[in-house]
Coordinates of C-alpha atoms in Angstrom, one line a residue:
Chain G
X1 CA -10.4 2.6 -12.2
X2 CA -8.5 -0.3 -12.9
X3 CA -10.2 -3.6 -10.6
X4 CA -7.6 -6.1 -9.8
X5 CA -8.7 -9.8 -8.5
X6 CA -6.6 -12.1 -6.6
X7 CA -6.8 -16.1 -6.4
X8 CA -7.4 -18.2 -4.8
X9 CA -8.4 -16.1 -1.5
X10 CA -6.4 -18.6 0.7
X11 CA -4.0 -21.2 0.1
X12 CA -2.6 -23.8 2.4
X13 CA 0.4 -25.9 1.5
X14 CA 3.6 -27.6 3.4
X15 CA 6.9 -26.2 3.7
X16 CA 9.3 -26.8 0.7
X17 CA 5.8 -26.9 -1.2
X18 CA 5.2 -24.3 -4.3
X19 CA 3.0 -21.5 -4.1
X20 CA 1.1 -19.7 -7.1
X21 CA -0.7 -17.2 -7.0
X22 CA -2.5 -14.9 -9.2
X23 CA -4.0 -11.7 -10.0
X24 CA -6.0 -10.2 -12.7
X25 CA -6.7 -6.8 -13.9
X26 CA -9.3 -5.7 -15.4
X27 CA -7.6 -3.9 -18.0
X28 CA -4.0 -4.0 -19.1
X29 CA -1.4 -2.4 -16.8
X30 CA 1.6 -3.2 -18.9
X31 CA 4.2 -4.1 -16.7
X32 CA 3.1 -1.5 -13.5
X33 CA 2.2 -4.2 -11.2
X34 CA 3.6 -4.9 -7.3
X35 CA 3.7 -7.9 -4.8
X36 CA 3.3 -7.0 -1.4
X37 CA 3.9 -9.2 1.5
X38 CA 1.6 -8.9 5.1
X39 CA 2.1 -10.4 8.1
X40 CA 0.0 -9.9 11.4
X41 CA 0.5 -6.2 12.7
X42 CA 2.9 -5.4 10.5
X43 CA 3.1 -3.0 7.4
X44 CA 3.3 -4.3 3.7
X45 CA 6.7 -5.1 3.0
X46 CA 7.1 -4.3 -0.8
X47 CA 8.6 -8.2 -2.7
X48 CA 7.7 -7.6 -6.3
X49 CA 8.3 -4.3 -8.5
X50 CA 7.4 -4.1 -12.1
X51 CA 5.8 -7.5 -12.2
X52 CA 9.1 -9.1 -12.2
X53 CA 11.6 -7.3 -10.0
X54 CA 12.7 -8.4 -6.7
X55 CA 12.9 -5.8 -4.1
X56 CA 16.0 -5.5 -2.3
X57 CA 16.5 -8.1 0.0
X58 CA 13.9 -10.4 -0.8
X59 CA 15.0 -14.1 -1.2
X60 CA 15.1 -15.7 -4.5
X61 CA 12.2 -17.9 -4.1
X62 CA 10.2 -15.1 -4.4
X63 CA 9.0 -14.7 -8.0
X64 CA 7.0 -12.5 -10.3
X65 CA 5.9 -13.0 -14.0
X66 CA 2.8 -11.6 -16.1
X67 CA 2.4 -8.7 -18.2
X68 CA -0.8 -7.2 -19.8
X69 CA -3.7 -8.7 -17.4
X70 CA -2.6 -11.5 -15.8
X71 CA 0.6 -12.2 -13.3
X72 CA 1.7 -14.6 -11.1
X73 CA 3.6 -14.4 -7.6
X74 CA 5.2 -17.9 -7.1
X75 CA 7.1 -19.3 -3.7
X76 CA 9.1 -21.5 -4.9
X77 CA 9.6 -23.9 -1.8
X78 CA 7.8 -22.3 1.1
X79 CA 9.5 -22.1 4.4
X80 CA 7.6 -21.2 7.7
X81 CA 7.7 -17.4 7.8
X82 CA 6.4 -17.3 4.5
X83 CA 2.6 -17.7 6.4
X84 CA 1.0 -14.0 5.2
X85 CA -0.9 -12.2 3.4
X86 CA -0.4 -11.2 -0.2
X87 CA -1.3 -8.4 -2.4
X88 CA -0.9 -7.0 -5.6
X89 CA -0.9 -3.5 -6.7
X90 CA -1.6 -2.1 -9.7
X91 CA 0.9 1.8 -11.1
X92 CA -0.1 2.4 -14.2
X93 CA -2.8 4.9 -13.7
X94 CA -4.7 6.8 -10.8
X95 CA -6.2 6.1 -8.6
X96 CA -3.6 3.9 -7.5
X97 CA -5.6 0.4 -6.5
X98 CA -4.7 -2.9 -4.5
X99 CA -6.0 -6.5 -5.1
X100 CA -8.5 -8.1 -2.6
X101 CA -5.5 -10.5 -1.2
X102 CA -4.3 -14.0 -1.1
X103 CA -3.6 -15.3 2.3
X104 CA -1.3 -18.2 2.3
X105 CA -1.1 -20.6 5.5
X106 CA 1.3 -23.0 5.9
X107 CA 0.3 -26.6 7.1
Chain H
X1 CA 18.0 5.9 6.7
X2 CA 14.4 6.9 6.2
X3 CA 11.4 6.6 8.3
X4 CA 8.1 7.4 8.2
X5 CA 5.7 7.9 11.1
X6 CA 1.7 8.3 11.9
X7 CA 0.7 10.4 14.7
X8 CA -3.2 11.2 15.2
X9 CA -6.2 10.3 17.5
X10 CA -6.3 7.1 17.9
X11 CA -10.5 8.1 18.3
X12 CA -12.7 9.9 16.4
X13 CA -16.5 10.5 17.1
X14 CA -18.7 10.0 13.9
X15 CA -18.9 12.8 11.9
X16 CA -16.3 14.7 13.1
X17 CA -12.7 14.6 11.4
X18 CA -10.1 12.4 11.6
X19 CA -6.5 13.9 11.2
X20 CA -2.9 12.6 10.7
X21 CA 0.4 13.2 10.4
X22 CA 3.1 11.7 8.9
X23 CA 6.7 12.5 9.9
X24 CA 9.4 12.0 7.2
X25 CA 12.8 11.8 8.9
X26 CA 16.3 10.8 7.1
X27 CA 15.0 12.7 3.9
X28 CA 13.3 16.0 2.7
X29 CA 10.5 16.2 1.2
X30 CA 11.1 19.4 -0.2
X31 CA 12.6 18.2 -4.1
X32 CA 12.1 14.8 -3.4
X33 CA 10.5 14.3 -6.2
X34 CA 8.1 11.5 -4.8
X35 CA 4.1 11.3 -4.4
X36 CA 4.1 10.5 -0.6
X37 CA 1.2 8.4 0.2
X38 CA -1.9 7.6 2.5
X39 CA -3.1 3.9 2.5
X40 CA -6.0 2.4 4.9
X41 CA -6.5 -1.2 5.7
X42 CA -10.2 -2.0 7.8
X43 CA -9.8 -4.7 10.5
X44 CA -9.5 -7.9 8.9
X45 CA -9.9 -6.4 5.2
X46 CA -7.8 -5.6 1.9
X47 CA -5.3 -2.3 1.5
X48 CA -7.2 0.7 -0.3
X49 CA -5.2 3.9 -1.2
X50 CA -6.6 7.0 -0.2
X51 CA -4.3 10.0 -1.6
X52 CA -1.1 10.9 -2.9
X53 CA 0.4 14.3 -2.7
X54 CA 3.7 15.6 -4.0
X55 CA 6.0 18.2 -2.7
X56 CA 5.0 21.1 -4.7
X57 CA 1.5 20.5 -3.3
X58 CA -0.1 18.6 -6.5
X59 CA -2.6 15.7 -5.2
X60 CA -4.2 12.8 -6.4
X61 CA -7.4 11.0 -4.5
X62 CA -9.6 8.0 -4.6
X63 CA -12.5 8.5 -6.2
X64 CA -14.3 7.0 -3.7
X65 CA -13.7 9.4 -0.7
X66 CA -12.2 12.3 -2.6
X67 CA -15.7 14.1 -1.7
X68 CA -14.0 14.0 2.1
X69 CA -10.8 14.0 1.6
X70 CA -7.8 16.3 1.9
X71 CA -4.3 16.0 2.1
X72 CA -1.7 18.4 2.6
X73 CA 2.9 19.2 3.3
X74 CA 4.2 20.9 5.4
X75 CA 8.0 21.0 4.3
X76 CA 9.2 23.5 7.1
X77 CA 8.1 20.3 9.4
X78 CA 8.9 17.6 6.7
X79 CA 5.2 15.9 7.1
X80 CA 2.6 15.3 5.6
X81 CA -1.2 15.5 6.6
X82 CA -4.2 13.7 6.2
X83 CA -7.9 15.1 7.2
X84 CA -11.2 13.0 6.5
X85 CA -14.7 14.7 7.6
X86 CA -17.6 13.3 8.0
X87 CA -15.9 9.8 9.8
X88 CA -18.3 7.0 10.0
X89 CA -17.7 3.5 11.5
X90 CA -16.3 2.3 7.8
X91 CA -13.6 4.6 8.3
X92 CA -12.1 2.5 11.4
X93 CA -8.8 1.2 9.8
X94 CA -5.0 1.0 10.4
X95 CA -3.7 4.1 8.0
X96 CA -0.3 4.0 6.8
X97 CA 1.8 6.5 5.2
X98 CA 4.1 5.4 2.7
X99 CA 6.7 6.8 0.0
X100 CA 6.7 5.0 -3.6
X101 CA 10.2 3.5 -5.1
X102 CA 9.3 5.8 -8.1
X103 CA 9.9 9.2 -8.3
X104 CA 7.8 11.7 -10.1
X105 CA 4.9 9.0 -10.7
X106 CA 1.9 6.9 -8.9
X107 CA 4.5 4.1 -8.0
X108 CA 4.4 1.1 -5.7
X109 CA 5.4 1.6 -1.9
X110 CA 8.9 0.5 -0.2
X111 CA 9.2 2.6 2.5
X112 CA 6.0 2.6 4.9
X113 CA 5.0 4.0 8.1
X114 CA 4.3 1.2 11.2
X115 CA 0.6 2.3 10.8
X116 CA -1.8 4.0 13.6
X117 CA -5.0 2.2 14.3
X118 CA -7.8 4.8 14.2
X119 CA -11.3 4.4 15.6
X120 CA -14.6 5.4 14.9
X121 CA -16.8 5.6 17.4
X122 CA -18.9 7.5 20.1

């Protein structure tokens, strides 16, 4: 099963700030990694596809990069409705597994 | 457009078994070619994927609760089923269906279910 950890667990920054944030697997899944985005009582809304691939409709300051182990979801300039949670998700193989989350607040 | 939808108990005793369904409308499943999915999220805790099942039947589980897990289609009702046994309090969650952007493959989820809140307890 492939383990995947996100950081920092929480993250609070301004609007028009950037956000990083990462997750790590514990072995390589190529490319196969997601960014979901969670708010309060709401489904996952998929961002990132592919490590790199905006979903449709999600605004350009949402960012993916990484390959191998290591990626990165970057918010550019964060705006007020960008308070959530924040997971990654790893395709490559079965069983199918999520990171632990990020949840970002905004000040 | 598609949409997915949980119905089930929103209680279950421990030990018993808890059972959804998911409702596909604006698509078939029949030849869809997708691994339609079942993911659980505890109150105030981290997504975990349960199962994944595709149209011809074909399933895939987490390790973890494949021991009490089974999940199932029904393609003259276009759903999809879910049954745990032996439900203890750890099994209290929101579970949401979902159907991956990839076809034919464990993929990531864009289209998912608005979730139904299930409850362990006596």
């Amino acid at each position: 099963e492939i383990v995947l950890t996100q950081s920092p667990a929480t993250l609070s920054l301004s609007p028009g700030e950037r956000a990083t944030l990462s997750c790590r697997a514990s072995q390589s899944v190529s490319s196969y990694l997601a960014w979901y985005q969670q708010k309060p009582g709401q489904a996952p809304r998929l961002l990132i596809h592919d490590a790199s691939n905006r979903a449709t409709g999600i605004p350009a300051r949402f960012s993916g990069s990484g390959s191998g182990t290591d990626f990165t979801l970057t918010i550019s300039s964060l705006e007020p409705e960008d308070s959530a949670s924040y997971y990654c998700q790893q395709r490559l193989s079965w069983p199918l597994t999520f990171g632990g989350g990020t949840k970002v607040e905004i000040k | 457009q598609l949409q997915l939808q949980e119905s089930g108990p929103g209680l279950v005793k421990p030990s018993e078994t808890l059972s959804l369904t998911c409702t596909v409308s604006g698509a078939s499943i029949s030849g869809s070619n997708y691994y339609w999915g079942w993911i659980r999220q505890p109150p105030g805790k981290g997504l975990e994927w349960i199962a994944s099942i595709f149209y011809s039947g074909r399933t895939y589980y987490n390790p973890s609760l494949k021991t009490r897990v089974t999940v199932s289609v029904d393609m003259s009702k276009n759903q999809f089923s879910l049954n745990l046994n032996s439900v203890t309090a750890a099994d209290t969650a929101v579970y949401y269906c979902a159907r991956p952007q990839q076809q034919s493959v464990g993929g990531c989820f864009d289209i998912w279910g608005q979730g139904t809140m299930v409850t362990v307890s006596s």
